[in-house]
Short mmCIF file of C-alpha atoms in Angstrom, two decimals:
data_model
loop_
_atom_site.label_atom_id
_atom_site.label_comp_id
_atom_site.label_asym_id
_atom_site.label_seq_id
_atom_site.Cartn_x
_atom_site.Cartn_y
_atom_site.Cartn_z
CA UNK A 1 -77.08 -67.76 48.54
CA UNK A 2 -75.90 -68.98 45.14
CA UNK A 3 -78.34 -71.90 45.17
CA UNK A 4 -81.32 -69.80 46.30
CA UNK A 5 -80.71 -67.07 43.74
CA UNK A 6 -80.24 -69.49 40.85
CA UNK A 7 -83.19 -71.66 41.86
CA UNK A 8 -85.78 -68.97 42.55
CA UNK A 9 -84.80 -65.75 40.75
CA UNK A 10 -83.94 -64.34 37.33
CA UNK A 11 -80.70 -62.66 38.44
CA UNK A 12 -77.57 -63.33 36.38
CA UNK A 13 -74.02 -64.00 37.51
CA UNK A 14 -73.00 -60.32 37.55
CA UNK A 15 -76.04 -59.48 39.70
CA UNK A 16 -75.20 -62.35 42.04
CA UNK A 17 -71.62 -61.10 42.29
CA UNK A 18 -72.98 -57.68 43.33
CA UNK A 19 -75.10 -59.28 46.04
CA UNK A 20 -72.04 -61.14 47.32
CA UNK A 21 -70.16 -57.85 47.43
CA UNK A 22 -73.02 -56.30 49.38
CA UNK A 23 -73.21 -59.18 51.85
CA UNK A 24 -69.45 -58.95 52.44
CA UNK A 25 -69.98 -55.34 53.57
CA UNK A 26 -73.37 -55.23 55.22
CA UNK A 27 -72.19 -56.15 58.73
CA UNK A 28 -71.18 -52.48 58.76
CA UNK A 29 -74.74 -51.33 58.04
CA UNK A 30 -76.20 -53.77 60.58
CA UNK A 31 -73.89 -52.59 63.37
CA UNK A 32 -74.41 -48.90 62.62
CA UNK A 33 -78.19 -49.40 62.52
CA UNK A 34 -78.37 -51.63 65.64
CA UNK A 35 -80.64 -53.71 63.39
CA UNK A 36 -81.09 -57.10 61.73
CA UNK A 37 -80.84 -57.19 57.96
CA UNK A 38 -82.62 -59.65 55.66
CA UNK A 39 -82.07 -59.57 51.91
CA UNK A 40 -85.22 -60.33 49.91
CA UNK A 41 -85.09 -61.00 46.16
CA UNK A 42 -88.20 -61.30 43.91
CA UNK A 43 -88.76 -64.74 42.44
CA UNK A 44 -88.65 -65.54 38.74
CA UNK A 45 -92.42 -65.18 38.28
CA UNK A 46 -92.57 -62.01 40.40
CA UNK A 47 -95.25 -63.38 42.75
CA UNK A 48 -93.05 -63.94 45.81
CA UNK A 49 -89.86 -62.91 47.59
CA UNK A 50 -87.13 -65.29 48.75
CA UNK A 51 -84.75 -64.37 51.56
CA UNK A 52 -81.20 -65.16 50.43
CA UNK A 53 -79.09 -63.72 53.27
CA UNK A 54 -79.38 -62.51 56.86
CA UNK A 55 -77.20 -60.50 59.24
CA UNK A 56 -77.54 -59.80 62.97
CA UNK A 57 -75.97 -56.77 64.69
CA UNK A 58 -73.03 -56.93 67.07
CA UNK A 59 -74.15 -53.66 68.66
CA UNK A 60 -77.70 -54.47 69.78
CA UNK A 61 -80.33 -57.18 70.39
CA UNK A 62 -81.59 -59.21 67.47
CA UNK A 63 -85.11 -58.96 66.06
CA UNK A 64 -85.07 -62.48 64.60
CA UNK A 65 -84.37 -65.47 66.79
CA UNK A 66 -84.91 -67.81 63.83
CA UNK A 67 -82.93 -68.21 60.63
CA UNK A 68 -84.80 -66.44 57.84
CA UNK A 69 -82.67 -67.61 54.91
CA UNK A 70 -84.71 -69.62 52.41
CA UNK A 71 -88.14 -68.29 53.49
CA UNK A 72 -90.63 -67.45 50.74
CA UNK A 73 -93.15 -64.63 51.20
CA UNK A 74 -96.01 -63.88 48.76
CA UNK A 75 -95.99 -60.45 47.19
CA UNK A 76 -98.54 -58.21 48.92
CA UNK A 77 -98.02 -59.64 52.41
CA UNK A 78 -95.31 -57.07 53.18
CA UNK A 79 -96.31 -53.80 51.49
CA UNK A 80 -93.05 -52.06 52.44
CA UNK A 81 -91.07 -54.59 50.39
CA UNK A 82 -93.38 -54.00 47.43
CA UNK A 83 -93.06 -50.21 47.71
CA UNK A 84 -89.27 -50.28 47.93
CA UNK A 85 -88.99 -52.66 44.98
CA UNK A 86 -91.51 -50.88 42.73
CA UNK A 87 -90.62 -47.29 43.59
CA UNK A 88 -86.89 -47.75 44.18
CA UNK A 89 -86.87 -45.72 47.39
CA UNK A 90 -86.25 -46.30 51.07
CA UNK A 91 -89.58 -46.96 52.82
CA UNK A 92 -89.82 -46.09 56.51
CA UNK A 93 -93.49 -45.35 57.08
CA UNK A 94 -95.64 -47.71 59.09
CA UNK A 95 -96.20 -48.74 62.69
CA UNK A 96 -93.82 -51.08 64.52
CA UNK A 97 -94.47 -54.79 64.20
CA UNK A 98 -94.84 -56.98 67.30
CA UNK A 99 -92.88 -60.23 67.34
CA UNK A 100 -93.11 -62.37 70.47
CA UNK A 101 -94.10 -59.30 72.50
CA UNK A 102 -91.14 -57.31 71.11
CA UNK A 103 -91.81 -54.13 69.09
CA UNK A 104 -89.78 -54.05 65.87
CA UNK A 105 -89.36 -51.09 63.53
CA UNK A 106 -89.18 -52.28 59.91
CA UNK A 107 -87.65 -50.35 57.03
CA UNK A 108 -87.03 -51.39 53.43
CA UNK A 109 -83.94 -50.40 51.43
CA UNK A 110 -83.83 -51.15 47.68
CA UNK A 111 -80.62 -52.73 46.42
CA UNK A 112 -79.74 -51.03 43.14
CA UNK A 113 -77.14 -51.93 40.55
CA UNK A 114 -76.68 -50.01 37.29
CA UNK A 115 -80.17 -48.51 37.54
CA UNK A 116 -81.96 -51.80 38.29
CA UNK A 117 -83.39 -52.81 41.67
CA UNK A 118 -82.19 -56.37 42.35
CA UNK A 119 -83.86 -56.86 45.72
CA UNK A 120 -84.74 -55.23 49.02
CA UNK A 121 -83.00 -55.18 52.40
CA UNK A 122 -85.46 -55.34 55.29
CA UNK A 123 -83.90 -53.49 58.24
CA UNK A 124 -85.49 -54.65 61.51
CA UNK A 125 -84.72 -52.76 64.74
CA UNK A 126 -85.59 -54.18 68.14
CA UNK A 127 -87.27 -51.29 70.04
CA UNK A 128 -87.51 -53.04 73.40
CA UNK A 129 -84.40 -51.31 74.77
CA UNK A 130 -84.88 -47.93 73.09
CA UNK A 131 -83.69 -45.00 75.18
CA UNK A 132 -82.39 -41.50 74.60
CA UNK A 133 -79.48 -42.04 72.19
CA UNK A 134 -75.95 -40.95 73.06
CA UNK A 135 -73.65 -38.97 70.77
CA UNK A 136 -72.04 -42.23 69.64
CA UNK A 137 -75.41 -43.82 68.81
CA UNK A 138 -76.56 -40.71 66.92
CA UNK A 139 -73.36 -40.81 64.86
CA UNK A 140 -73.91 -44.52 64.17
CA UNK A 141 -77.50 -43.96 63.04
CA UNK A 142 -76.63 -40.99 60.81
CA UNK A 143 -73.84 -42.97 59.19
CA UNK A 144 -76.21 -45.92 58.70
CA UNK A 145 -78.73 -43.60 57.02
CA UNK A 146 -76.04 -42.34 54.63
CA UNK A 147 -74.97 -45.90 53.75
CA UNK A 148 -78.60 -46.95 53.21
CA UNK A 149 -79.07 -44.11 50.74
CA UNK A 150 -75.90 -45.14 48.91
CA UNK A 151 -77.18 -48.73 48.64
CA UNK A 152 -80.49 -47.43 47.28
CA UNK A 153 -78.59 -45.30 44.75
CA UNK A 154 -76.28 -48.15 43.70
CA UNK A 155 -73.08 -46.45 44.91
CA UNK A 156 -72.40 -48.87 47.77
CA UNK A 157 -70.70 -51.31 48.05
CA UNK A 158 -67.73 -50.01 46.08
CA UNK A 159 -67.05 -52.08 42.93
CA UNK A 160 -63.75 -53.95 43.04
CA UNK A 161 -63.38 -53.40 46.79
CA UNK A 162 -64.03 -56.90 48.15
CA UNK A 163 -63.51 -56.68 51.92
CA UNK A 164 -62.44 -59.45 54.25
CA UNK A 165 -64.65 -58.67 57.24
CA UNK A 166 -62.63 -61.01 59.45
CA UNK A 167 -59.50 -58.91 58.85
CA UNK A 168 -60.99 -55.42 58.48
CA UNK A 169 -61.84 -53.14 61.41
CA UNK A 170 -65.43 -53.31 62.67
CA UNK A 171 -67.67 -50.57 63.99
CA UNK A 172 -67.04 -51.48 67.62
CA UNK A 173 -63.26 -51.47 67.16
CA UNK A 174 -63.19 -47.71 66.64
CA UNK A 175 -65.06 -45.19 64.46
CA UNK A 176 -64.31 -41.63 63.34
CA UNK A 177 -66.74 -39.45 61.41
CA UNK A 178 -65.21 -36.82 59.11
CA UNK A 179 -66.75 -33.90 57.24
CA UNK A 180 -66.10 -33.21 53.55
CA UNK A 181 -62.79 -31.49 54.35
CA UNK A 182 -61.46 -34.36 56.45
CA UNK A 183 -62.07 -32.62 59.79
CA UNK A 184 -63.02 -34.95 62.66
CA UNK A 185 -66.63 -34.44 63.74
CA UNK A 186 -66.78 -37.38 66.12
CA UNK A 187 -64.38 -40.03 67.42
CA UNK A 188 -65.53 -43.01 69.45
CA UNK A 189 -63.76 -43.80 72.75
CA UNK A 190 -61.98 -46.79 71.17
CA UNK A 191 -60.77 -44.64 68.28
CA UNK A 192 -59.44 -42.00 70.70
CA UNK A 193 -57.65 -44.66 72.72
CA UNK A 194 -55.99 -46.02 69.58
CA UNK A 195 -54.72 -42.58 68.58
CA UNK A 196 -53.49 -41.92 72.10
CA UNK A 197 -51.42 -45.10 71.86
CA UNK A 198 -49.97 -43.73 68.60
CA UNK A 199 -48.81 -40.71 70.58
CA UNK A 200 -51.63 -38.15 70.19
CA UNK A 201 -51.82 -35.95 73.28
CA UNK A 202 -54.87 -33.83 72.36
CA UNK A 203 -58.46 -34.57 71.37
CA UNK A 204 -59.19 -35.53 67.75
CA UNK A 205 -62.42 -33.57 67.25
CA UNK A 206 -61.83 -30.45 65.18
CA UNK A 207 -58.49 -31.65 63.79
CA UNK A 208 -57.69 -32.75 60.25
CA UNK A 209 -57.38 -36.53 60.58
CA UNK A 210 -55.03 -36.97 57.62
CA UNK A 211 -52.51 -34.42 58.84
CA UNK A 212 -52.73 -35.62 62.44
CA UNK A 213 -52.14 -39.22 61.35
CA UNK A 214 -49.17 -38.30 59.14
CA UNK A 215 -47.56 -36.39 62.04
CA UNK A 216 -47.87 -39.43 64.32
CA UNK A 217 -46.40 -41.86 61.77
CA UNK A 218 -42.64 -41.96 61.08
CA UNK A 219 -41.62 -39.70 58.20
CA UNK A 220 -41.67 -41.57 54.89
CA UNK A 221 -41.30 -38.77 52.38
CA UNK A 222 -43.82 -38.97 49.51
CA UNK A 223 -45.79 -41.66 51.34
CA UNK A 224 -46.89 -39.03 53.85
CA UNK A 225 -49.05 -37.35 51.18
CA UNK A 226 -50.76 -40.64 50.36
CA UNK A 227 -51.38 -41.27 54.06
CA UNK A 228 -52.87 -37.78 54.50
CA UNK A 229 -55.22 -38.40 51.59
CA UNK A 230 -56.25 -41.87 52.74
CA UNK A 231 -56.86 -40.85 56.36
CA UNK A 232 -58.93 -37.92 55.05
CA UNK A 233 -61.38 -40.42 53.54
CA UNK A 234 -61.14 -39.39 49.91
CA UNK A 235 -61.31 -42.97 48.59
CA UNK A 236 -62.27 -46.43 49.90
CA UNK A 237 -58.89 -47.72 51.03
CA UNK A 238 -57.21 -49.60 53.86
CA UNK A 239 -53.78 -49.05 55.36
CA UNK A 240 -51.80 -49.46 58.56
CA UNK A 241 -50.13 -46.71 60.57
CA UNK A 242 -47.18 -47.58 62.77
CA UNK A 243 -45.71 -45.29 65.40
CA UNK A 244 -44.77 -45.18 69.06
CA UNK A 245 -44.46 -49.02 69.03
CA UNK A 246 -48.14 -49.21 68.04
CA UNK A 247 -49.82 -50.40 64.82
CA UNK A 248 -53.28 -49.08 63.88
CA UNK A 249 -55.29 -50.46 60.95
CA UNK A 250 -57.40 -47.84 59.14
CA UNK A 251 -60.25 -48.27 56.69
CA UNK A 252 -61.75 -45.21 54.98
CA UNK A 253 -65.31 -45.23 53.59
CA UNK A 254 -66.41 -42.10 51.66
CA UNK A 255 -70.07 -41.15 52.28
CA UNK A 256 -71.97 -40.03 49.16
CA UNK A 257 -75.67 -40.44 49.98
CA UNK A 258 -76.75 -38.04 47.19
CA UNK A 259 -73.86 -38.54 44.78
CA UNK A 260 -71.58 -35.92 46.34
CA UNK A 261 -69.14 -36.70 49.13
CA UNK A 262 -70.41 -35.18 52.37
CA UNK A 263 -67.79 -36.79 54.57
CA UNK A 264 -66.28 -40.13 55.45
CA UNK A 265 -66.27 -42.92 57.97
CA UNK A 266 -62.92 -44.16 59.21
CA UNK A 267 -62.94 -47.50 60.99
CA UNK A 268 -59.81 -48.38 62.93
CA UNK A 269 -58.42 -51.15 65.10
CA UNK A 270 -55.33 -51.55 67.22
CA UNK A 271 -53.48 -54.52 65.67
CA UNK A 272 -50.21 -54.08 67.58
CA UNK A 273 -50.38 -57.43 69.34
CA UNK A 274 -51.51 -59.23 66.18
CA UNK A 275 -48.58 -57.85 64.14
CA UNK A 276 -46.15 -58.66 66.97
CA UNK A 277 -47.29 -62.28 66.95
CA UNK A 278 -47.04 -62.41 63.16
CA UNK A 279 -43.46 -61.15 63.33
CA UNK A 280 -42.68 -63.76 65.97
CA UNK A 281 -44.10 -66.49 63.73
CA UNK A 282 -42.08 -65.23 60.76
CA UNK A 283 -38.95 -65.22 62.91
CA UNK A 284 -39.78 -68.71 64.19
CA UNK A 285 -40.34 -70.03 60.66
CA UNK A 286 -37.05 -68.51 59.50
CA UNK A 287 -35.26 -70.07 62.46
CA UNK A 288 -36.75 -73.51 61.77
CA UNK A 289 -35.75 -73.31 58.10
CA UNK A 290 -32.23 -72.27 59.08
CA UNK A 291 -31.99 -75.20 61.49
CA UNK A 292 -33.05 -77.65 58.76
CA UNK A 293 -30.53 -76.03 56.40
CA UNK A 294 -27.71 -76.44 58.93
CA UNK A 295 -28.72 -80.03 59.72
CA UNK A 296 -28.64 -80.79 55.99
CA UNK A 297 -25.16 -79.24 55.69
CA UNK A 298 -23.90 -81.19 58.71
CA UNK A 299 -25.30 -84.45 57.36
CA UNK A 300 -23.63 -83.81 54.00
CA UNK A 301 -20.36 -83.17 55.85
CA UNK A 302 -20.75 -86.48 57.71
CA UNK A 303 -21.49 -88.25 54.41
CA UNK A 304 -18.39 -86.71 52.84
CA UNK A 305 -16.22 -87.84 55.77
CA UNK A 306 -17.62 -91.37 55.56
CA UNK A 307 -16.97 -91.39 51.82
CA UNK A 308 -13.35 -90.32 52.35
CA UNK A 309 -12.90 -93.01 55.02
CA UNK A 310 -14.35 -95.65 52.69
CA UNK A 311 -11.70 -94.87 50.08
CA UNK A 312 -8.92 -95.49 52.62
CA UNK A 313 -10.19 -98.90 53.77
CA UNK A 314 -8.68 -101.97 52.15
CA UNK A 315 -11.46 -104.29 53.31
CA UNK A 316 -14.20 -104.68 50.68
CA UNK A 317 -16.85 -105.37 53.33
CA UNK A 318 -15.79 -102.35 55.36
CA UNK A 319 -15.92 -100.13 52.27
CA UNK A 320 -19.39 -101.36 51.38
CA UNK A 321 -20.65 -100.79 54.93
CA UNK A 322 -19.42 -97.19 54.89
CA UNK A 323 -20.96 -96.59 51.46
CA UNK A 324 -24.30 -97.87 52.79
CA UNK A 325 -23.99 -95.45 55.71
CA UNK A 326 -23.32 -92.61 53.24
CA UNK A 327 -26.57 -93.37 51.42
CA UNK A 328 -28.54 -93.57 54.71
CA UNK A 329 -27.23 -90.21 55.82
CA UNK A 330 -27.87 -88.80 52.36
CA UNK A 331 -31.53 -89.83 52.40
CA UNK A 332 -32.08 -87.96 55.68
CA UNK A 333 -30.22 -84.92 54.29
CA UNK A 334 -32.62 -84.80 51.34
CA UNK A 335 -35.60 -84.48 53.70
CA UNK A 336 -33.97 -81.67 55.70
CA UNK A 337 -33.05 -79.87 52.48
CA UNK A 338 -36.72 -79.94 51.43
CA UNK A 339 -37.88 -78.79 54.87
CA UNK A 340 -35.46 -75.86 54.76
CA UNK A 341 -37.39 -74.51 51.76
CA UNK A 342 -40.88 -74.80 53.30
CA UNK A 343 -42.86 -72.64 55.71
CA UNK A 344 -44.23 -75.62 57.62
CA UNK A 345 -43.12 -79.04 58.75
CA UNK A 346 -44.62 -80.76 55.71
CA UNK A 347 -42.95 -81.90 52.50
CA UNK A 348 -43.99 -82.99 49.03
CA UNK A 349 -42.56 -86.51 49.20
CA UNK A 350 -42.71 -87.31 45.47
CA UNK A 351 -39.62 -85.19 44.83
CA UNK A 352 -37.80 -86.84 47.74
CA UNK A 353 -38.71 -90.32 46.45
CA UNK A 354 -37.37 -89.46 42.99
CA UNK A 355 -34.08 -88.19 44.43
CA UNK A 356 -33.68 -91.26 46.67
CA UNK A 357 -34.39 -93.49 43.67
CA UNK A 358 -31.72 -91.68 41.61
CA UNK A 359 -29.19 -91.76 44.47
CA UNK A 360 -29.59 -95.48 45.10
CA UNK A 361 -29.56 -96.33 41.37
CA UNK A 362 -25.96 -95.08 41.20
CA UNK A 363 -24.79 -98.16 43.10
CA UNK A 364 -26.51 -100.62 40.78
CA UNK A 365 -24.12 -103.37 39.64
CA UNK A 366 -26.00 -103.63 36.36
CA UNK A 367 -27.94 -101.33 34.07
CA UNK A 368 -31.10 -101.05 36.14
CA UNK A 369 -33.78 -98.46 35.40
CA UNK A 370 -35.79 -96.96 38.25
CA UNK A 371 -39.21 -95.34 37.96
CA UNK A 372 -42.03 -94.09 40.18
CA UNK A 373 -45.79 -94.35 39.64
CA UNK A 374 -48.60 -92.82 41.69
CA UNK A 375 -48.23 -90.01 44.26
CA UNK A 376 -46.95 -90.02 47.81
CA UNK A 377 -48.39 -86.52 48.30
CA UNK A 378 -47.66 -84.19 51.21
CA UNK A 379 -46.30 -85.82 54.36
CA UNK A 380 -45.41 -84.57 57.82
CA UNK A 381 -41.70 -84.33 58.60
CA UNK A 382 -41.96 -87.04 61.27
CA UNK A 383 -43.23 -89.43 58.57
CA UNK A 384 -41.03 -88.23 55.72
CA UNK A 385 -37.69 -88.70 57.48
CA UNK A 386 -38.06 -92.38 58.48
CA UNK A 387 -39.87 -93.16 55.22
CA UNK A 388 -36.96 -91.81 53.17
CA UNK A 389 -34.63 -94.15 55.08
CA UNK A 390 -37.00 -97.09 54.57
CA UNK A 391 -37.19 -96.37 50.84
CA UNK A 392 -33.40 -96.12 50.66
CA UNK A 393 -32.92 -99.48 52.38
CA UNK A 394 -35.55 -101.29 50.28
CA UNK A 395 -34.21 -99.92 46.99
CA UNK A 396 -30.61 -100.60 47.97
CA UNK A 397 -31.52 -104.17 48.89
CA UNK A 398 -33.33 -104.68 45.57
CA UNK A 399 -30.43 -103.37 43.49
CA UNK A 400 -27.69 -105.20 45.41
CA UNK A 401 -29.34 -108.60 45.71
CA UNK A 402 -31.78 -108.66 42.82
CA UNK A 403 -29.43 -108.12 39.87
CA UNK A 404 -26.11 -109.55 38.78
CA UNK A 405 -23.18 -107.60 37.36
CA UNK A 406 -24.06 -106.15 33.93
CA UNK A 407 -27.65 -107.40 34.07
CA UNK A 408 -30.46 -105.16 32.79
CA UNK A 409 -33.61 -104.70 34.84
CA UNK A 410 -36.26 -102.42 36.29
CA UNK A 411 -37.22 -101.30 39.79
CA UNK A 412 -40.62 -99.62 40.16
CA UNK A 413 -41.84 -97.67 43.18
CA UNK A 414 -45.63 -97.36 43.35
CA UNK A 415 -47.55 -95.20 45.85
CA UNK A 416 -51.31 -95.06 46.47
CA UNK A 417 -53.14 -93.03 49.14
CA UNK A 418 -56.54 -94.17 50.28
CA UNK A 419 -58.91 -94.68 53.17
CA UNK A 420 -61.25 -92.33 55.02
CA UNK A 421 -60.65 -88.76 56.22
CA UNK A 422 -59.96 -90.15 59.70
CA UNK A 423 -57.82 -93.09 58.58
CA UNK A 424 -55.75 -92.26 55.51
CA UNK A 425 -53.11 -94.80 54.56
CA UNK A 426 -50.20 -94.82 52.17
CA UNK A 427 -49.69 -98.10 50.31
CA UNK A 428 -46.19 -98.42 48.80
CA UNK A 429 -45.02 -101.20 46.52
CA UNK A 430 -41.37 -101.62 45.48
CA UNK A 431 -41.07 -104.29 42.78
CA UNK A 432 -38.09 -105.45 40.75
CA UNK A 433 -37.72 -108.03 37.97
CA UNK A 434 -34.49 -109.49 39.33
CA UNK A 435 -33.63 -112.98 40.51
CA UNK A 436 -36.21 -113.03 43.30
CA UNK A 437 -36.04 -114.31 46.87
CA UNK A 438 -34.27 -117.53 47.84
CA UNK A 439 -36.33 -120.49 48.94
CA UNK A 440 -37.51 -120.34 52.54
CA UNK A 441 -36.71 -116.64 52.94
CA UNK A 442 -38.59 -115.03 55.86
CA UNK A 443 -38.46 -111.18 55.79
CA UNK A 444 -39.62 -110.99 59.41
CA UNK A 445 -36.61 -112.98 60.65
CA UNK A 446 -33.90 -112.09 58.16
CA UNK A 447 -30.78 -110.83 59.93
CA UNK A 448 -29.73 -108.36 57.24
CA UNK A 449 -29.07 -104.94 58.85
CA UNK A 450 -31.01 -103.12 56.13
CA UNK A 451 -34.12 -105.23 56.70
CA UNK A 452 -33.80 -104.80 60.45
CA UNK A 453 -33.78 -101.03 59.93
CA UNK A 454 -36.86 -101.29 57.69
CA UNK A 455 -38.79 -103.40 60.20
CA UNK A 456 -37.89 -101.11 63.11
CA UNK A 457 -38.84 -97.90 61.28
CA UNK A 458 -42.03 -99.18 59.61
CA UNK A 459 -43.52 -101.06 62.53
CA UNK A 460 -42.05 -99.12 65.45
CA UNK A 461 -41.79 -95.50 64.34
CA UNK A 462 -44.37 -95.27 61.54
CA UNK A 463 -46.93 -97.69 63.02
CA UNK A 464 -47.34 -99.53 59.72
CA UNK A 465 -46.74 -103.00 58.31
CA UNK A 466 -44.00 -104.49 56.11
CA UNK A 467 -43.95 -107.56 53.92
CA UNK A 468 -41.63 -108.99 51.29
CA UNK A 469 -42.48 -111.75 48.83
CA UNK A 470 -41.91 -113.09 45.35
CA UNK A 471 -43.42 -110.96 42.58
CA UNK A 472 -46.27 -112.54 40.60
CA UNK A 473 -44.12 -113.08 37.48
CA UNK A 474 -40.44 -112.45 38.28
CA UNK A 475 -38.42 -110.70 40.94
CA UNK A 476 -39.28 -109.43 44.41
CA UNK A 477 -42.13 -107.34 45.74
CA UNK A 478 -41.95 -105.26 48.95
CA UNK A 479 -45.24 -104.03 50.44
CA UNK A 480 -45.47 -101.13 52.92
CA UNK A 481 -48.73 -100.00 54.55
CA UNK A 482 -48.32 -96.77 56.55
CA UNK A 483 -50.90 -94.51 58.26
CA UNK A 484 -50.50 -90.84 57.23
CA UNK A 485 -52.24 -87.50 57.63
CA UNK A 486 -55.43 -86.98 55.56
CA UNK A 487 -53.94 -83.87 53.87
CA UNK A 488 -52.76 -84.62 50.37
#
């Protein structure tokens, strides 16, 4: 719609915003009317109309099998559009049109904003299945007529009341029509069923909806007055009512076809099952976070025990082996600590990489500076955990074997994400400016435990590749190529 309006019409951004607000609400008008809606806006030169939006009803057959959005119609071809635009009134006169042997009643509703007519809604009703209307259908049509008059007067949609139609109740979910005093004139079968699940034993018709709703909901003191007012339809609001192990979502729509409130529509939907599932998900998320938190605590306990044991060992090699194990456990604990703070099983790995870099740098025999460039981005937990261990091993190897006691140097971790949406890869380079690799060194056959861990995790668990070679100028360069999720 944005492109069509800006390309073909003279409407500004505030007018376009009003049309978006209308389109977010007009499923309601379409369902109440049992009719298709097409929004026509005059072009910049005023000689044609362009259709910028279309809506089909959920309550009846469509009048348009084809998509009408983007069609251009010369002015004069559809006199009812001209009359509604020029005179600013709803135009209903005229005989039904025949489309593919289907009679269609056409009406035109001007769309007004701040006294100006921005466009016209063509309301097209398929008459092929017309029969004597029921009480429900008569209530729908009367409510649709009131809303159409409000659109023509510029009082609907309600400014500042952007509605998420996917989350809000729809006409078919349940509808209640109130008079100006909040007394129920009509309640659809679905609406009655919802109130019966709340605990209502009697019929709704003839009762004050606000008071009846407040009596069914648990007592909440001052909130009861607000609930009475909202359920009476005094203002366009949404709320949820919970009682009798049932949750009902309410949406009130005041009806002011001639500027004065004559009543209200209340749309409602039973969302008990939806809220139950949401609570289950919240509980599940909290449980998962608690598990990660406890795993992190247990790993830190293990690391502390290994550290204590290392201090009691006389053997230098034994002490170093335990200290390496402490760092491996610590790298996994960092991932679980991050996961314990998230709502999903994904982590921002840049923070983890920085913490691993700082942790490993503490063991440096010299004065080595570590830094990170580029972004790892967001990674799944099943990638983050082994990758943190791989990074720990590679950095530990660089600091232990690349620099002598008291020697200054630098270790840089670089990360680049690239590839297609279906095949995103993470390219990691760890480069130091130390002494470099010995002659004839083969990283694929080296027996060092740390390198064996790296090879196993990168190639086996992460499905990537690992290489280690002399840096172009000085030192050692480790290259990791790992497939990751496309989310960044």
